[in-house]
Amino acid sequence: MKGDSECGGSSMPAERNRRLKMNRLFSQLQATIPRPLSKATKEVIITETIRYIKELERKKNNLEQIKELQIQSHASGTTFMLPCMANDDNCSVTVTVSANVAFFGIQTVARRGLITMILEVFSNHKAEILAANVAVNEGILTFAVTALLQIVADGEGEGEGAVEMIKREIMTL
């Protein structure tokens, strides 16, 4: 009898440690999900994590496709369409570059604060916005931007590189 109670007694701390470890791991898992999940059950945490991983895999595939398109379009010219990273398949970004002036045509599902985020991308790359037009029709945002890109004094520019970085950042919004 004494052996049974000792055996049962030693498994209790092990079970408690296992539960504490699992709770800590679930907390860490919940912290990695970008959407806040207050008081979420373990099932919700796992479901949201799986959904987030699938979203990241889809974004990775889209970025690989964009890279291929950029390689192909670089050989043929500077105007091309790129799919947006948004959940809507009707989203696109068109870019046309002439010297140090670039025209960006962005079409996506309208969301609150999106224009501000896009303008911040241009600001971060020190692109001077010459003109911008915004229209929303049936929930679809159309945003056209003409921007003057920074060119270094020796004529070599960061312009083309800036266009690529601006496109990439807009695509991930």
PDB file of C-alpha atoms in Angstrom:
ATOM      1  CA  MET A   1       0.000   0.000   0.000  1.00  0.00           C
ATOM      2  CA  LYS A   2       2.764   2.356   0.913  1.00  0.00           C
ATOM      3  CA  GLY A   3       4.385   1.806  -2.480  1.00  0.00           C
ATOM      4  CA  ASP A   4       1.114   2.658  -4.264  1.00  0.00           C
ATOM      5  CA  SER A   5       0.788   6.019  -2.548  1.00  0.00           C
ATOM      6  CA  GLU A   6       4.403   6.853  -3.290  1.00  0.00           C
ATOM      7  CA  CYS A   7       3.925   5.906  -6.925  1.00  0.00           C
ATOM      8  CA  GLY A   8       0.758   7.995  -7.161  1.00  0.00           C
ATOM      9  CA  GLY A   9       2.427  10.835  -5.300  1.00  0.00           C
ATOM     10  CA  SER A  10       5.388  10.987  -7.676  1.00  0.00           C
ATOM     11  CA  SER A  11       3.177  11.135 -10.765  1.00  0.00           C
ATOM     12  CA  MET A  12       1.273  14.170  -9.460  1.00  0.00           C
ATOM     13  CA  PRO A  13       4.226  16.600  -9.712  1.00  0.00           C
ATOM     14  CA  ALA A  14       5.101  15.155 -13.117  1.00  0.00           C
ATOM     15  CA  GLU A  15       1.527  15.672 -14.340  1.00  0.00           C
ATOM     16  CA  ARG A  16       1.498  19.192 -12.903  1.00  0.00           C
ATOM     17  CA  ASN A  17       4.814  19.996 -14.599  1.00  0.00           C
ATOM     18  CA  ARG A  18       3.471  18.621 -17.877  1.00  0.00           C
ATOM     19  CA  ARG A  19       0.359  20.819 -17.630  1.00  0.00           C
ATOM     20  CA  LEU A  20       2.414  23.895 -16.745  1.00  0.00           C
ATOM     21  CA  LYS A  21       4.691  23.222 -19.701  1.00  0.00           C
ATOM     22  CA  MET A  22       1.697  22.775 -22.046  1.00  0.00           C
ATOM     23  CA  ASN A  23       0.108  26.016 -20.800  1.00  0.00           C
ATOM     24  CA  ARG A  24       3.403  27.854 -21.333  1.00  0.00           C
ATOM     25  CA  LEU A  25       3.699  26.418 -24.859  1.00  0.00           C
ATOM     26  CA  PHE A  26       0.106  27.424 -25.683  1.00  0.00           C
ATOM     27  CA  SER A  27       0.839  30.937 -24.407  1.00  0.00           C
ATOM     28  CA  GLN A  28       3.916  31.133 -26.629  1.00  0.00           C
ATOM     29  CA  LEU A  29       1.925  29.807 -29.578  1.00  0.00           C
ATOM     30  CA  GLN A  30      -0.827  32.362 -28.971  1.00  0.00           C
ATOM     31  CA  ALA A  31       1.785  35.146 -28.853  1.00  0.00           C
ATOM     32  CA  THR A  32       3.011  34.248 -32.352  1.00  0.00           C
ATOM     33  CA  ILE A  33      -0.413  34.790 -33.914  1.00  0.00           C
ATOM     34  CA  PRO A  34      -0.726  38.390 -35.152  1.00  0.00           C
ATOM     35  CA  ARG A  35      -4.438  38.625 -34.320  1.00  0.00           C
ATOM     36  CA  PRO A  36      -5.143  39.085 -30.622  1.00  0.00           C
ATOM     37  CA  LEU A  37      -7.024  36.174 -29.091  1.00  0.00           C
ATOM     38  CA  SER A  38      -8.095  37.197 -25.616  1.00  0.00           C
ATOM     39  CA  LYS A  39      -9.201  34.273 -23.444  1.00  0.00           C
ATOM     40  CA  ALA A  40      -8.990  31.833 -26.349  1.00  0.00           C
ATOM     41  CA  THR A  41      -9.406  28.124 -25.831  1.00  0.00           C
ATOM     42  CA  LYS A  42      -6.601  25.778 -26.801  1.00  0.00           C
ATOM     43  CA  GLU A  43      -8.664  24.619 -29.770  1.00  0.00           C
ATOM     44  CA  VAL A  44      -9.034  28.211 -31.025  1.00  0.00           C
ATOM     45  CA  ILE A  45      -5.301  28.852 -30.562  1.00  0.00           C
ATOM     46  CA  ILE A  46      -4.404  25.765 -32.604  1.00  0.00           C
ATOM     47  CA  THR A  47      -7.000  26.551 -35.300  1.00  0.00           C
ATOM     48  CA  GLU A  48      -5.790  30.158 -35.628  1.00  0.00           C
ATOM     49  CA  THR A  49      -2.158  29.029 -35.700  1.00  0.00           C
ATOM     50  CA  ILE A  50      -2.888  26.558 -38.505  1.00  0.00           C
ATOM     51  CA  ARG A  51      -4.761  29.272 -40.423  1.00  0.00           C
ATOM     52  CA  TYR A  52      -1.857  31.698 -39.918  1.00  0.00           C
ATOM     53  CA  ILE A  53       0.693  29.125 -41.115  1.00  0.00           C
ATOM     54  CA  LYS A  54      -1.400  28.473 -44.249  1.00  0.00           C
ATOM     55  CA  GLU A  55      -1.602  32.237 -44.842  1.00  0.00           C
ATOM     56  CA  LEU A  56       2.192  32.510 -44.521  1.00  0.00           C
ATOM     57  CA  GLU A  57       2.655  29.618 -46.961  1.00  0.00           C
ATOM     58  CA  ARG A  58       0.321  31.340 -49.447  1.00  0.00           C
ATOM     59  CA  LYS A  59       2.265  34.603 -49.064  1.00  0.00           C
ATOM     60  CA  LYS A  60       5.532  32.730 -49.618  1.00  0.00           C
ATOM     61  CA  ASN A  61       4.174  31.186 -52.829  1.00  0.00           C
ATOM     62  CA  ASN A  62       2.931  34.604 -53.993  1.00  0.00           C
ATOM     63  CA  LEU A  63       6.344  36.149 -53.325  1.00  0.00           C
ATOM     64  CA  GLU A  64       8.024  33.372 -55.309  1.00  0.00           C
ATOM     65  CA  GLN A  65       5.627  34.045 -58.216  1.00  0.00           C
ATOM     66  CA  ILE A  66       6.323  37.780 -57.972  1.00  0.00           C
ATOM     67  CA  LYS A  67      10.049  37.105 -58.086  1.00  0.00           C
ATOM     68  CA  GLU A  68       9.593  35.020 -61.251  1.00  0.00           C
ATOM     69  CA  LEU A  69       7.446  37.759 -62.838  1.00  0.00           C
ATOM     70  CA  GLN A  70      10.065  40.371 -62.014  1.00  0.00           C
ATOM     71  CA  ILE A  71      12.832  38.292 -63.560  1.00  0.00           C
ATOM     72  CA  GLN A  72      10.771  37.710 -66.712  1.00  0.00           C
ATOM     73  CA  SER A  73       9.592  41.322 -66.981  1.00  0.00           C
ATOM     74  CA  HIS A  74      13.078  42.739 -66.400  1.00  0.00           C
ATOM     75  CA  ALA A  75      14.186  41.182 -69.689  1.00  0.00           C
ATOM     76  CA  SER A  76      11.134  42.450 -71.601  1.00  0.00           C
ATOM     77  CA  GLY A  77      10.428  45.908 -70.094  1.00  0.00           C
ATOM     78  CA  THR A  78       9.468  47.822 -66.990  1.00  0.00           C
ATOM     79  CA  THR A  79       5.651  47.627 -67.046  1.00  0.00           C
ATOM     80  CA  PHE A  80       3.981  44.626 -65.480  1.00  0.00           C
ATOM     81  CA  MET A  81       1.102  43.526 -63.249  1.00  0.00           C
ATOM     82  CA  LEU A  82       1.722  41.903 -59.906  1.00  0.00           C
ATOM     83  CA  PRO A  83      -0.861  40.127 -57.755  1.00  0.00           C
ATOM     84  CA  CYS A  84      -1.453  41.656 -54.312  1.00  0.00           C
ATOM     85  CA  MET A  85      -0.930  39.727 -51.129  1.00  0.00           C
ATOM     86  CA  ALA A  86      -4.441  40.521 -49.931  1.00  0.00           C
ATOM     87  CA  ASN A  87      -6.980  37.751 -49.539  1.00  0.00           C
ATOM     88  CA  ASP A  88      -8.880  38.967 -52.632  1.00  0.00           C
ATOM     89  CA  ASP A  89      -7.731  37.543 -55.973  1.00  0.00           C
ATOM     90  CA  ASN A  90      -8.907  40.721 -57.796  1.00  0.00           C
ATOM     91  CA  CYS A  91      -6.081  42.767 -56.274  1.00  0.00           C
ATOM     92  CA  SER A  92      -3.237  44.091 -58.453  1.00  0.00           C
ATOM     93  CA  VAL A  93      -0.402  46.612 -58.625  1.00  0.00           C
ATOM     94  CA  THR A  94       0.709  48.079 -61.958  1.00  0.00           C
ATOM     95  CA  VAL A  95       3.988  49.975 -62.169  1.00  0.00           C
ATOM     96  CA  THR A  96       5.347  52.046 -65.049  1.00  0.00           C
ATOM     97  CA  VAL A  97       8.738  53.728 -64.755  1.00  0.00           C
ATOM     98  CA  SER A  98      10.188  56.505 -66.906  1.00  0.00           C
ATOM     99  CA  ALA A  99      13.546  57.950 -65.804  1.00  0.00           C
ATOM    100  CA  ASN A 100      13.029  58.928 -62.163  1.00  0.00           C
ATOM    101  CA  VAL A 101       9.208  59.144 -62.318  1.00  0.00           C
ATOM    102  CA  ALA A 102       7.086  56.114 -61.481  1.00  0.00           C
ATOM    103  CA  PHE A 103       3.343  55.567 -61.852  1.00  0.00           C
ATOM    104  CA  PHE A 104       1.773  53.097 -59.438  1.00  0.00           C
ATOM    105  CA  GLY A 105      -1.740  51.794 -60.093  1.00  0.00           C
ATOM    106  CA  ILE A 106      -3.060  49.885 -57.100  1.00  0.00           C
ATOM    107  CA  GLN A 107      -6.384  48.085 -57.022  1.00  0.00           C
ATOM    108  CA  THR A 108      -7.486  46.136 -53.967  1.00  0.00           C
ATOM    109  CA  VAL A 109     -10.265  45.617 -51.465  1.00  0.00           C
ATOM    110  CA  ALA A 110     -10.786  48.829 -49.472  1.00  0.00           C
ATOM    111  CA  ARG A 111      -9.801  48.706 -45.811  1.00  0.00           C
ATOM    112  CA  ARG A 112      -9.520  51.361 -43.154  1.00  0.00           C
ATOM    113  CA  GLY A 113      -6.072  52.991 -43.009  1.00  0.00           C
ATOM    114  CA  LEU A 114      -4.736  51.367 -46.193  1.00  0.00           C
ATOM    115  CA  ILE A 115      -4.100  54.660 -48.039  1.00  0.00           C
ATOM    116  CA  THR A 116      -2.160  55.988 -45.049  1.00  0.00           C
ATOM    117  CA  MET A 117      -0.026  52.837 -44.952  1.00  0.00           C
ATOM    118  CA  ILE A 118       0.683  53.085 -48.698  1.00  0.00           C
ATOM    119  CA  LEU A 119       1.641  56.765 -48.404  1.00  0.00           C
ATOM    120  CA  GLU A 120       3.976  55.900 -45.515  1.00  0.00           C
ATOM    121  CA  VAL A 121       5.759  53.418 -47.801  1.00  0.00           C
ATOM    122  CA  PHE A 122       6.429  56.211 -50.309  1.00  0.00           C
ATOM    123  CA  SER A 123       7.549  58.540 -47.521  1.00  0.00           C
ATOM    124  CA  ASN A 124       9.927  55.935 -46.079  1.00  0.00           C
ATOM    125  CA  HIS A 125      11.645  55.669 -49.473  1.00  0.00           C
ATOM    126  CA  LYS A 126      11.835  59.463 -49.858  1.00  0.00           C
ATOM    127  CA  ALA A 127       9.650  59.376 -52.966  1.00  0.00           C
ATOM    128  CA  GLU A 128       7.999  62.729 -53.667  1.00  0.00           C
ATOM    129  CA  ILE A 129       4.357  62.235 -54.589  1.00  0.00           C
ATOM    130  CA  LEU A 130       3.490  64.419 -57.578  1.00  0.00           C
ATOM    131  CA  ALA A 131      -0.123  63.274 -57.927  1.00  0.00           C
ATOM    132  CA  ALA A 132      -2.465  60.838 -56.218  1.00  0.00           C
ATOM    133  CA  ASN A 133      -6.031  59.827 -57.025  1.00  0.00           C
ATOM    134  CA  VAL A 134      -8.254  57.620 -54.903  1.00  0.00           C
ATOM    135  CA  ALA A 135     -11.577  56.042 -55.812  1.00  0.00           C
ATOM    136  CA  VAL A 136     -13.677  53.407 -54.089  1.00  0.00           C
ATOM    137  CA  ASN A 137     -16.432  51.649 -55.994  1.00  0.00           C
ATOM    138  CA  GLU A 138     -18.384  48.731 -54.508  1.00  0.00           C
ATOM    139  CA  GLY A 139     -15.661  48.117 -51.918  1.00  0.00           C
ATOM    140  CA  ILE A 140     -12.807  48.082 -54.448  1.00  0.00           C
ATOM    141  CA  LEU A 141     -10.131  50.718 -53.878  1.00  0.00           C
ATOM    142  CA  THR A 142      -8.323  52.164 -56.894  1.00  0.00           C
ATOM    143  CA  PHE A 143      -5.302  54.266 -55.971  1.00  0.00           C
ATOM    144  CA  ALA A 144      -3.096  55.905 -58.605  1.00  0.00           C
ATOM    145  CA  VAL A 145       0.172  57.535 -57.529  1.00  0.00           C
ATOM    146  CA  THR A 146       2.733  59.392 -59.623  1.00  0.00           C
ATOM    147  CA  ALA A 147       5.977  59.710 -57.665  1.00  0.00           C
ATOM    148  CA  LEU A 148       9.363  61.329 -58.215  1.00  0.00           C
ATOM    149  CA  LEU A 149      12.120  58.995 -57.041  1.00  0.00           C
ATOM    150  CA  GLN A 150      15.455  59.993 -55.523  1.00  0.00           C
ATOM    151  CA  ILE A 151      18.369  59.981 -57.981  1.00  0.00           C
ATOM    152  CA  VAL A 152      21.955  60.149 -56.764  1.00  0.00           C
ATOM    153  CA  ALA A 153      24.091  63.073 -58.040  1.00  0.00           C
ATOM    154  CA  ASP A 154      26.249  60.970 -60.419  1.00  0.00           C
ATOM    155  CA  GLY A 155      23.177  59.978 -62.433  1.00  0.00           C
ATOM    156  CA  GLU A 156      23.138  56.493 -61.028  1.00  0.00           C
ATOM    157  CA  GLY A 157      20.037  56.105 -58.995  1.00  0.00           C
ATOM    158  CA  GLU A 158      18.317  54.337 -56.276  1.00  0.00           C
ATOM    159  CA  GLY A 159      15.210  54.958 -58.375  1.00  0.00           C
ATOM    160  CA  GLU A 160      14.864  51.478 -59.847  1.00  0.00           C
ATOM    161  CA  GLY A 161      15.772  49.805 -56.567  1.00  0.00           C
ATOM    162  CA  ALA A 162      13.342  52.066 -54.727  1.00  0.00           C
ATOM    163  CA  VAL A 163      10.567  51.089 -57.158  1.00  0.00           C
ATOM    164  CA  GLU A 164      11.169  47.413 -56.390  1.00  0.00           C
ATOM    165  CA  MET A 165      11.210  48.018 -52.640  1.00  0.00           C
ATOM    166  CA  ILE A 166       8.080  50.211 -52.755  1.00  0.00           C
ATOM    167  CA  LYS A 167       6.252  47.558 -54.802  1.00  0.00           C
ATOM    168  CA  ARG A 168       7.301  44.821 -52.419  1.00  0.00           C
ATOM    169  CA  GLU A 169       6.168  46.765 -49.368  1.00  0.00           C
ATOM    170  CA  ILE A 170       2.826  47.727 -50.926  1.00  0.00           C
ATOM    171  CA  MET A 171       2.253  44.096 -51.890  1.00  0.00           C
ATOM    172  CA  THR A 172       2.653  42.982 -48.281  1.00  0.00           C
ATOM    173  CA  LEU A 173       0.181  45.500 -46.804  1.00  0.00           C
TER     174      LEU A 173
END
